[in-house]
Amino acid sequence: VQLQASGGGLVQPGGSLRLSCAVSGSSIIIHNVGWYRQAPGKQRELVARIWSGGNIDYQDSVKGRFTISTDNANYTIYLQMRKLTPDDTAVYYCMGDIWAASVGSADYWGQGTLVTVSS
């Protein structure tokens, strides 16, 4: 199972970015997915997560600005980010709680994509 994140970059305050995360693997079932971020000198934190029952959790600071979604047919996870501020600067990681026929269930992480919000 592999997760490949993309879409990060430099954006001005108030701007938007959309992150993507492609999930690949053989005979997999995706239970729930999410985006986390880690700013310099800080611990990794939850940004948004979609649970298997369909519930979605957002970190309070991104509510109303960020939207997590999935394209189930193409095994892709998205994070639409709007009204970005310098406090959103971080490396963003996608993750998935995924069952694979070969190994069972486990958490898998993408490699991270850097988002820098600066003028």
N, CA, C and O atoms as a GROMACS GRO file, in nm:
protein
  476
    1VAL      N    1   0.086  -0.118   0.000
    1VAL     CA    2   0.000   0.000   0.000
    1VAL      C    3   0.089   0.123   0.000
    1VAL      O    4   0.184   0.132   0.078
    2GLN      N    5   0.058   0.217  -0.088
    2GLN     CA    6   0.133   0.342  -0.093
    2GLN      C    7   0.038   0.460  -0.103
    2GLN      O    8  -0.067   0.452  -0.167
    3LEU      N    9   0.076   0.570  -0.038
    3LEU     CA   10   0.004   0.695  -0.049
    3LEU      C   11   0.100   0.800  -0.102
    3LEU      O   12   0.211   0.815  -0.050
    4GLN      N   13   0.059   0.871  -0.205
    4GLN     CA   14   0.143   0.971  -0.269
    4GLN      C   15   0.072   1.105  -0.265
    4GLN      O   16  -0.028   1.126  -0.334
    5ALA      N   17   0.125   1.196  -0.183
    5ALA     CA   18   0.065   1.328  -0.169
    5ALA      C   19   0.127   1.427  -0.267
    5ALA      O   20   0.245   1.417  -0.302
    6SER      N   21   0.047   1.522  -0.310
    6SER     CA   22   0.095   1.625  -0.400
    6SER      C   23   0.010   1.750  -0.386
    6SER      O   24  -0.095   1.748  -0.320
    7GLY      N   25   0.055   1.859  -0.446
    7GLY     CA   26  -0.024   1.980  -0.449
    7GLY      C   27   0.025   2.093  -0.360
    7GLY      O   28  -0.030   2.203  -0.364
    8GLY      N   29   0.126   2.066  -0.279
    8GLY     CA   30   0.177   2.172  -0.193
    8GLY      C   31   0.252   2.278  -0.272
    8GLY      O   32   0.278   2.262  -0.391
    9GLY      N   33   0.285   2.385  -0.204
    9GLY     CA   34   0.359   2.493  -0.269
    9GLY      C   35   0.354   2.619  -0.189
    9GLY      O   36   0.313   2.620  -0.073
   10LEU      N   37   0.396   2.726  -0.252
   10LEU     CA   38   0.397   2.859  -0.192
   10LEU      C   39   0.271   2.934  -0.233
   10LEU      O   40   0.239   2.941  -0.352
   11VAL      N   41   0.202   2.988  -0.136
   11VAL     CA   42   0.079   3.062  -0.165
   11VAL      C   43   0.074   3.185  -0.075
   11VAL      O   44   0.124   3.182   0.038
   12GLN      N   45   0.014   3.290  -0.125
   12GLN     CA   46   0.002   3.412  -0.046
   12GLN      C   47  -0.111   3.399   0.055
   12GLN      O   48  -0.205   3.323   0.034
   13PRO      N   49  -0.102   3.472   0.164
   13PRO     CA   50  -0.212   3.473   0.261
   13PRO      C   51  -0.344   3.506   0.193
   13PRO      O   52  -0.352   3.597   0.110
   14GLY      N   53  -0.447   3.432   0.230
   14GLY     CA   54  -0.578   3.449   0.167
   14GLY      C   55  -0.599   3.362   0.046
   14GLY      O   56  -0.710   3.354  -0.006
   15GLY      N   57  -0.494   3.298   0.001
   15GLY     CA   58  -0.504   3.214  -0.118
   15GLY      C   59  -0.557   3.075  -0.090
   15GLY      O   60  -0.594   3.042   0.022
   16SER      N   61  -0.559   2.994  -0.196
   16SER     CA   62  -0.613   2.859  -0.188
   16SER      C   63  -0.516   2.758  -0.248
   16SER      O   64  -0.436   2.792  -0.336
   17LEU      N   65  -0.525   2.636  -0.201
   17LEU     CA   66  -0.453   2.523  -0.257
   17LEU      C   67  -0.540   2.400  -0.244
   17LEU      O   68  -0.623   2.391  -0.154
   18ARG      N   69  -0.519   2.305  -0.334
   18ARG     CA   70  -0.583   2.176  -0.319
   18ARG      C   71  -0.476   2.068  -0.316
   18ARG      O   72  -0.398   2.054  -0.410
   19LEU      N   73  -0.474   1.993  -0.208
   19LEU     CA   74  -0.383   1.881  -0.196
   19LEU      C   75  -0.453   1.754  -0.243
   19LEU      O   76  -0.573   1.737  -0.226
   20SER      N   77  -0.374   1.666  -0.302
   20SER     CA   78  -0.425   1.537  -0.346
   20SER      C   79  -0.340   1.426  -0.287
   20SER      O   80  -0.223   1.446  -0.257
   21CYS      N   81  -0.401   1.312  -0.271
   21CYS     CA   82  -0.329   1.196  -0.219
   21CYS      C   83  -0.381   1.072  -0.292
   21CYS      O   84  -0.497   1.034  -0.276
   22ALA      N   85  -0.295   1.012  -0.370
   22ALA     CA   86  -0.333   0.893  -0.445
   22ALA      C   87  -0.297   0.769  -0.365
   22ALA      O   88  -0.183   0.753  -0.321
   23VAL      N   89  -0.394   0.683  -0.347
   23VAL     CA   90  -0.375   0.558  -0.274
   23VAL      C   91  -0.362   0.444  -0.374
   23VAL      O   92  -0.444   0.432  -0.465
   24SER      N   93  -0.262   0.361  -0.357
   24SER     CA   94  -0.245   0.247  -0.448
   24SER      C   95  -0.214   0.122  -0.367
   24SER      O   96  -0.159   0.128  -0.257
   25GLY      N   97  -0.250   0.010  -0.425
   25GLY     CA   98  -0.223  -0.118  -0.361
   25GLY      C   99  -0.314  -0.225  -0.419
   25GLY      O  100  -0.412  -0.195  -0.488
   26SER      N  101  -0.282  -0.347  -0.390
   26SER     CA  102  -0.362  -0.459  -0.440
   26SER      C  103  -0.457  -0.509  -0.332
   26SER      O  104  -0.420  -0.522  -0.215
   27SER      N  105  -0.578  -0.536  -0.374
   27SER     CA  106  -0.679  -0.595  -0.285
   27SER      C  107  -0.688  -0.518  -0.154
   27SER      O  108  -0.664  -0.574  -0.047
   28ILE      N  109  -0.721  -0.392  -0.162
   28ILE     CA  110  -0.728  -0.307  -0.043
   28ILE      C  111  -0.871  -0.259  -0.017
   28ILE      O  112  -0.952  -0.246  -0.108
   29ILE      N  113  -0.897  -0.233   0.109
   29ILE     CA  114  -1.022  -0.170   0.150
   29ILE      C  115  -0.983  -0.052   0.239
   29ILE      O  116  -0.910  -0.068   0.337
   30ILE      N  117  -1.031   0.065   0.203
   30ILE     CA  118  -0.996   0.186   0.279
   30ILE      C  119  -1.105   0.212   0.382
   30ILE      O  120  -1.221   0.234   0.346
   31HIS      N  121  -1.068   0.209   0.508
   31HIS     CA  122  -1.166   0.228   0.616
   31HIS      C  123  -1.189   0.376   0.644
   31HIS      O  124  -1.304   0.422   0.643
   32ASN      N  125  -1.085   0.448   0.669
   32ASN     CA  126  -1.097   0.592   0.689
   32ASN      C  127  -0.967   0.660   0.650
   32ASN      O  128  -0.861   0.597   0.648
   33VAL      N  129  -0.977   0.789   0.618
   33VAL     CA  130  -0.863   0.863   0.567
   33VAL      C  131  -0.856   1.000   0.632
   33VAL      O  132  -0.954   1.049   0.689
   34GLY      N  133  -0.740   1.061   0.622
   34GLY     CA  134  -0.729   1.194   0.681
   34GLY      C  135  -0.607   1.269   0.634
   34GLY      O  136  -0.521   1.216   0.563
   35TRP      N  137  -0.602   1.393   0.675
   35TRP     CA  138  -0.486   1.479   0.653
   35TRP      C  139  -0.436   1.528   0.788
   35TRP      O  140  -0.515   1.569   0.874
   36TYR      N  141  -0.307   1.525   0.806
   36TYR     CA  142  -0.241   1.576   0.924
   36TYR      C  143  -0.135   1.676   0.877
   36TYR      O  144  -0.100   1.680   0.759
   37ARG      N  145  -0.086   1.756   0.968
   37ARG     CA  146   0.019   1.850   0.933
   37ARG      C  147   0.117   1.865   1.048
   37ARG      O  148   0.083   1.842   1.165
   38GLN      N  149   0.238   1.903   1.012
   38GLN     CA  150   0.340   1.927   1.113
   38GLN      C  151   0.416   2.053   1.076
   38GLN      O  152   0.484   2.060   0.974
   39ALA      N  153   0.400   2.152   1.162
   39ALA     CA  154   0.471   2.278   1.143
   39ALA      C  155   0.610   2.268   1.208
   39ALA      O  156   0.630   2.184   1.295
   40PRO      N  157   0.704   2.351   1.166
   40PRO     CA  158   0.839   2.346   1.224
   40PRO      C  159   0.836   2.361   1.376
   40PRO      O  160   0.776   2.454   1.429
   41GLY      N  161   0.900   2.268   1.443
   41GLY     CA  162   0.908   2.274   1.589
   41GLY      C  163   0.784   2.230   1.662
   41GLY      O  164   0.776   2.241   1.785
   42LYS      N  165   0.685   2.179   1.589
   42LYS     CA  166   0.560   2.138   1.653
   42LYS      C  167   0.531   1.991   1.624
   42LYS      O  168   0.590   1.930   1.535
   43GLN      N  169   0.440   1.937   1.701
   43GLN     CA  170   0.400   1.798   1.680
   43GLN      C  171   0.302   1.788   1.564
   43GLN      O  172   0.235   1.885   1.528
   44ARG      N  173   0.296   1.670   1.507
   44ARG     CA  174   0.199   1.645   1.401
   44ARG      C  175   0.058   1.654   1.459
   44ARG      O  176   0.033   1.605   1.569
   45GLU      N  177  -0.034   1.717   1.385
   45GLU     CA  178  -0.170   1.736   1.435
   45GLU      C  179  -0.271   1.702   1.327
   45GLU      O  180  -0.244   1.711   1.207
   46LEU      N  181  -0.387   1.663   1.374
   46LEU     CA  182  -0.497   1.634   1.282
   46LEU      C  183  -0.545   1.761   1.216
   46LEU      O  184  -0.562   1.864   1.281
   47VAL      N  185  -0.566   1.754   1.085
   47VAL     CA  186  -0.630   1.863   1.012
   47VAL      C  187  -0.775   1.825   0.982
   47VAL      O  188  -0.867   1.900   1.012
   48ALA      N  189  -0.794   1.709   0.922
   48ALA     CA  190  -0.927   1.663   0.886
   48ALA      C  191  -0.924   1.512   0.867
   48ALA      O  192  -0.824   1.455   0.825
   49ARG      N  193  -1.036   1.450   0.900
   49ARG     CA  194  -1.042   1.305   0.887
   49ARG      C  195  -1.183   1.262   0.853
   49ARG      O  196  -1.279   1.313   0.911
   50ILE      N  197  -1.197   1.170   0.760
   50ILE     CA  198  -1.325   1.110   0.726
   50ILE      C  199  -1.326   0.969   0.784
   50ILE      O  200  -1.241   0.887   0.751
   51TRP      N  201  -1.422   0.943   0.870
   51TRP     CA  202  -1.433   0.812   0.934
   51TRP      C  203  -1.520   0.719   0.850
   51TRP      O  204  -1.595   0.764   0.763
   52SER      N  205  -1.509   0.591   0.877
   52SER     CA  206  -1.576   0.491   0.794
   52SER      C  207  -1.727   0.509   0.795
   52SER      O  208  -1.794   0.471   0.699
   53GLY      N  209  -1.782   0.565   0.900
   53GLY     CA  210  -1.927   0.587   0.905
   53GLY      C  211  -1.971   0.711   0.831
   53GLY      O  212  -2.091   0.740   0.822
   54GLY      N  213  -1.874   0.786   0.778
   54GLY     CA  214  -1.905   0.907   0.704
   54GLY      C  215  -1.888   1.035   0.783
   54GLY      O  216  -1.890   1.144   0.726
   55ASN      N  217  -1.869   1.024   0.914
   55ASN     CA  218  -1.846   1.145   0.994
   55ASN      C  219  -1.712   1.208   0.957
   55ASN      O  220  -1.616   1.139   0.923
   56ILE      N  221  -1.709   1.339   0.965
   56ILE     CA  222  -1.587   1.414   0.933
   56ILE      C  223  -1.549   1.500   1.052
   56ILE      O  224  -1.632   1.570   1.108
   57ASP      N  225  -1.424   1.494   1.090
   57ASP     CA  226  -1.370   1.580   1.194
   57ASP      C  227  -1.273   1.680   1.133
   57ASP      O  228  -1.192   1.645   1.046
   58TYR      N  229  -1.281   1.803   1.179
   58TYR     CA  230  -1.187   1.907   1.139
   58TYR      C  231  -1.124   1.967   1.264
   58TYR      O  232  -1.188   1.979   1.368
   59GLN      N  233  -0.999   2.004   1.251
   59GLN     CA  234  -0.937   2.085   1.356
   59GLN      C  235  -1.012   2.218   1.360
   59GLN      O  236  -1.051   2.272   1.256
   60ASP      N  237  -1.031   2.270   1.479
   60ASP     CA  238  -1.110   2.392   1.494
   60ASP      C  239  -1.058   2.506   1.408
   60ASP      O  240  -1.136   2.583   1.352
   61SER      N  241  -0.927   2.517   1.396
   61SER     CA  242  -0.869   2.631   1.326
   61SER      C  243  -0.892   2.628   1.175
   61SER      O  244  -0.873   2.729   1.107
   62VAL      N  245  -0.934   2.513   1.122
   62VAL     CA  246  -0.955   2.505   0.977
   62VAL      C  247  -1.102   2.492   0.939
   62VAL      O  248  -1.137   2.494   0.821
   63LYS      N  249  -1.188   2.480   1.038
   63LYS     CA  250  -1.331   2.467   1.009
   63LYS      C  251  -1.380   2.587   0.929
   63LYS      O  252  -1.351   2.702   0.962
   64GLY      N  253  -1.455   2.557   0.823
   64GLY     CA  254  -1.506   2.662   0.739
   64GLY      C  255  -1.410   2.706   0.631
   64GLY      O  256  -1.449   2.780   0.540
   65ARG      N  257  -1.284   2.663   0.640
   65ARG     CA  258  -1.185   2.700   0.539
   65ARG      C  259  -1.135   2.580   0.459
   65ARG      O  260  -1.106   2.592   0.340
   66PHE      N  261  -1.124   2.465   0.524
   66PHE     CA  262  -1.072   2.345   0.460
   66PHE      C  263  -1.185   2.245   0.439
   66PHE      O  264  -1.278   2.237   0.519
   67THR      N  265  -1.175   2.168   0.332
   67THR     CA  266  -1.272   2.064   0.304
   67THR      C  267  -1.199   1.937   0.260
   67THR      O  268  -1.120   1.939   0.166
   68ILE      N  269  -1.225   1.829   0.330
   68ILE     CA  270  -1.169   1.700   0.293
   68ILE      C  271  -1.273   1.624   0.211
   68ILE      O  272  -1.392   1.629   0.240
   69SER      N  273  -1.226   1.554   0.109
   69SER     CA  274  -1.317   1.476   0.027
   69SER      C  275  -1.240   1.359  -0.034
   69SER      O  276  -1.117   1.353  -0.029
   70THR      N  277  -1.316   1.267  -0.090
   70THR     CA  278  -1.253   1.151  -0.154
   70THR      C  279  -1.316   1.124  -0.289
   70THR      O  280  -1.434   1.152  -0.311
   71ASP      N  281  -1.238   1.070  -0.378
   71ASP     CA  282  -1.286   1.013  -0.503
   71ASP      C  283  -1.265   0.863  -0.490
   71ASP      O  284  -1.157   0.811  -0.517
   72ASN      N  285  -1.370   0.794  -0.448
   72ASN     CA  286  -1.355   0.653  -0.416
   72ASN      C  287  -1.321   0.569  -0.539
   72ASN      O  288  -1.249   0.470  -0.530
   73ALA      N  289  -1.372   0.609  -0.653
   73ALA     CA  290  -1.347   0.532  -0.775
   73ALA      C  291  -1.199   0.535  -0.812
   73ALA      O  292  -1.146   0.439  -0.869
   74ASN      N  293  -1.132   0.646  -0.778
   74ASN     CA  294  -0.993   0.661  -0.815
   74ASN      C  295  -0.898   0.656  -0.695
   74ASN      O  296  -0.780   0.688  -0.708
   75TYR      N  297  -0.951   0.617  -0.580
   75TYR     CA  298  -0.868   0.603  -0.459
   75TYR      C  299  -0.785   0.729  -0.435
   75TYR      O  300  -0.664   0.722  -0.417
   76THR      N  301  -0.852   0.842  -0.435
   76THR     CA  302  -0.782   0.968  -0.415
   76THR      C  303  -0.848   1.047  -0.302
   76THR      O  304  -0.970   1.052  -0.291
   77ILE      N  305  -0.765   1.108  -0.220
   77ILE     CA  306  -0.811   1.190  -0.109
   77ILE      C  307  -0.773   1.334  -0.140
   77ILE      O  308  -0.662   1.360  -0.187
   78TYR      N  309  -0.862   1.426  -0.114
   78TYR     CA  310  -0.835   1.567  -0.141
   78TYR      C  311  -0.847   1.650  -0.013
   78TYR      O  312  -0.919   1.614   0.080
   79LEU      N  313  -0.774   1.759  -0.012
   79LEU     CA  314  -0.791   1.859   0.092
   79LEU      C  315  -0.794   1.995   0.022
   79LEU      O  316  -0.690   2.045  -0.023
   80GLN      N  317  -0.912   2.053   0.013
   80GLN     CA  318  -0.926   2.187  -0.043
   80GLN      C  319  -0.904   2.287   0.069
   80GLN      O  320  -0.973   2.284   0.171
   81MET      N  321  -0.808   2.376   0.050
   81MET     CA  322  -0.774   2.473   0.153
   81MET      C  323  -0.799   2.614   0.100
   81MET      O  324  -0.750   2.650  -0.007
   82ARG      N  325  -0.874   2.692   0.174
   82ARG     CA  326  -0.906   2.829   0.135
   82ARG      C  327  -0.868   2.924   0.247
   82ARG      O  328  -0.848   2.883   0.362
   83LYS      N  329  -0.859   3.051   0.212
   83LYS     CA  330  -0.829   3.156   0.310
   83LYS      C  331  -0.707   3.116   0.394
   83LYS      O  332  -0.711   3.123   0.517
   84LEU      N  333  -0.604   3.076   0.330
   84LEU     CA  334  -0.485   3.031   0.400
   84LEU      C  335  -0.416   3.145   0.473
   84LEU      O  336  -0.414   3.259   0.426
   85THR      N  337  -0.360   3.111   0.588
   85THR     CA  338  -0.286   3.207   0.669
   85THR      C  339  -0.146   3.151   0.694
   85THR      O  340  -0.123   3.032   0.675
   86PRO      N  341  -0.053   3.236   0.737
   86PRO     CA  342   0.081   3.185   0.769
   86PRO      C  343   0.080   3.072   0.871
   86PRO      O  344   0.170   2.988   0.871
   87ASP      N  345  -0.020   3.070   0.959
   87ASP     CA  346  -0.028   2.962   1.058
   87ASP      C  347  -0.058   2.826   0.996
   87ASP      O  348  -0.043   2.722   1.061
   88ASP      N  349  -0.099   2.825   0.870
   88ASP     CA  350  -0.124   2.698   0.800
   88ASP      C  351   0.003   2.641   0.738
   88ASP      O  352   0.002   2.531   0.683
   89THR      N  353   0.112   2.714   0.747
   89THR     CA  354   0.239   2.665   0.693
   89THR      C  355   0.283   2.540   0.766
   89THR      O  356   0.297   2.540   0.889
   90ALA      N  357   0.304   2.432   0.691
   90ALA     CA  358   0.340   2.304   0.751
   90ALA      C  359   0.365   2.202   0.640
   90ALA      O  360   0.336   2.227   0.523
   91VAL      N  361   0.418   2.090   0.678
   91VAL     CA  362   0.420   1.974   0.590
   91VAL      C  363   0.289   1.898   0.614
   91VAL      O  364   0.256   1.864   0.728
   92TYR      N  365   0.218   1.873   0.508
   92TYR     CA  366   0.088   1.806   0.517
   92TYR      C  367   0.103   1.660   0.475
   92TYR      O  368   0.162   1.628   0.372
   93TYR      N  369   0.049   1.573   0.559
   93TYR     CA  370   0.057   1.429   0.536
   93TYR      C  371  -0.083   1.371   0.520
   93TYR      O  372  -0.173   1.400   0.599
   94CYS      N  373  -0.101   1.289   0.420
   94CYS     CA  374  -0.224   1.213   0.410
   94CYS      C  375  -0.202   1.077   0.476
   94CYS      O  376  -0.090   1.026   0.483
   95MET      N  377  -0.310   1.020   0.524
   95MET     CA  378  -0.302   0.889   0.586
   95MET      C  379  -0.429   0.810   0.559
   95MET      O  380  -0.534   0.866   0.527
   96GLY      N  381  -0.416   0.681   0.572
   96GLY     CA  382  -0.533   0.596   0.555
   96GLY      C  383  -0.525   0.475   0.646
   96GLY      O  384  -0.419   0.414   0.661
   97ASP      N  385  -0.636   0.442   0.704
   97ASP     CA  386  -0.651   0.316   0.778
   97ASP      C  387  -0.701   0.215   0.675
   97ASP      O  388  -0.819   0.217   0.638
   98ILE      N  389  -0.612   0.129   0.629
   98ILE     CA  390  -0.638   0.049   0.509
   98ILE      C  391  -0.617  -0.098   0.540
   98ILE      O  392  -0.520  -0.138   0.604
   99TRP      N  393  -0.710  -0.178   0.491
   99TRP     CA  394  -0.695  -0.323   0.500
   99TRP      C  395  -0.640  -0.373   0.367
   99TRP      O  396  -0.693  -0.342   0.260
  100ALA      N  397  -0.535  -0.451   0.375
  100ALA     CA  398  -0.478  -0.512   0.256
  100ALA      C  399  -0.477  -0.664   0.273
  100ALA      O  400  -0.446  -0.714   0.381
  101ALA      N  401  -0.512  -0.736   0.168
  101ALA     CA  402  -0.522  -0.882   0.177
  101ALA      C  403  -0.393  -0.944   0.227
  101ALA      O  404  -0.396  -1.047   0.295
  102SER      N  405  -0.280  -0.882   0.195
  102SER     CA  406  -0.151  -0.942   0.228
  102SER      C  407  -0.110  -0.922   0.373
  102SER      O  408  -0.035  -1.002   0.428
  103VAL      N  409  -0.160  -0.813   0.437
  103VAL     CA  410  -0.108  -0.782   0.571
  103VAL      C  411  -0.215  -0.748   0.672
  103VAL      O  412  -0.184  -0.730   0.790
  104GLY      N  413  -0.341  -0.737   0.631
  104GLY     CA  414  -0.444  -0.698   0.724
  104GLY      C  415  -0.455  -0.546   0.733
  104GLY      O  416  -0.416  -0.475   0.641
  105SER      N  417  -0.507  -0.496   0.843
  105SER     CA  418  -0.531  -0.352   0.860
  105SER      C  419  -0.412  -0.283   0.923
  105SER      O  420  -0.346  -0.336   1.012
  106ALA      N  421  -0.385  -0.162   0.874
  106ALA     CA  422  -0.278  -0.082   0.930
  106ALA      C  423  -0.298   0.063   0.887
  106ALA      O  424  -0.374   0.092   0.794
  107ASP      N  425  -0.229   0.153   0.956
  107ASP     CA  426  -0.227   0.294   0.915
  107ASP      C  427  -0.111   0.315   0.818
  107ASP      O  428   0.001   0.272   0.844
  108TYR      N  429  -0.139   0.381   0.708
  108TYR     CA  430  -0.037   0.411   0.609
  108TYR      C  431  -0.031   0.563   0.591
  108TYR      O  432  -0.132   0.632   0.598
  109TRP      N  433   0.091   0.612   0.567
  109TRP     CA  434   0.112   0.756   0.555
  109TRP      C  435   0.179   0.790   0.422
  109TRP      O  436   0.262   0.715   0.371
  110GLY      N  437   0.139   0.904   0.367
  110GLY     CA  438   0.208   0.957   0.253
  110GLY      C  439   0.338   1.025   0.295
  110GLY      O  440   0.368   1.034   0.414
  111GLN      N  441   0.413   1.071   0.196
  111GLN     CA  442   0.546   1.124   0.223
  111GLN      C  443   0.543   1.270   0.270
  111GLN      O  444   0.646   1.321   0.316
  112GLY      N  445   0.432   1.335   0.259
  112GLY     CA  446   0.425   1.475   0.301
  112GLY      C  447   0.444   1.571   0.186
  112GLY      O  448   0.524   1.547   0.095
  113THR      N  449   0.370   1.680   0.190
  113THR     CA  450   0.385   1.784   0.090
  113THR      C  451   0.387   1.919   0.163
  113THR      O  452   0.302   1.945   0.248
  114LEU      N  453   0.482   2.002   0.129
  114LEU     CA  454   0.503   2.127   0.202
  114LEU      C  455   0.411   2.238   0.151
  114LEU      O  456   0.405   2.266   0.032
  115VAL      N  457   0.342   2.299   0.244
  115VAL     CA  458   0.260   2.416   0.215
  115VAL      C  459   0.320   2.536   0.288
  115VAL      O  460   0.335   2.534   0.411
  116THR      N  461   0.354   2.637   0.214
  116THR     CA  462   0.411   2.759   0.271
  116THR      C  463   0.320   2.875   0.238
  116THR      O  464   0.293   2.904   0.121
  117VAL      N  465   0.272   2.943   0.341
  117VAL     CA  466   0.185   3.058   0.322
  117VAL      C  467   0.264   3.183   0.362
  117VAL      O  468   0.295   3.205   0.479
  118SER      N  469   0.294   3.262   0.262
  118SER     CA  470   0.379   3.379   0.287
  118SER      C  471   0.361   3.480   0.175
  118SER      O  472   0.336   3.446   0.060
  119SER      N  473   0.375   3.605   0.213
  119SER     CA  474   0.369   3.711   0.113
  119SER      C  475   0.510   3.746   0.063
  119SER      O  476   0.525   3.833  -0.022
   0.00000   0.00000   0.00000
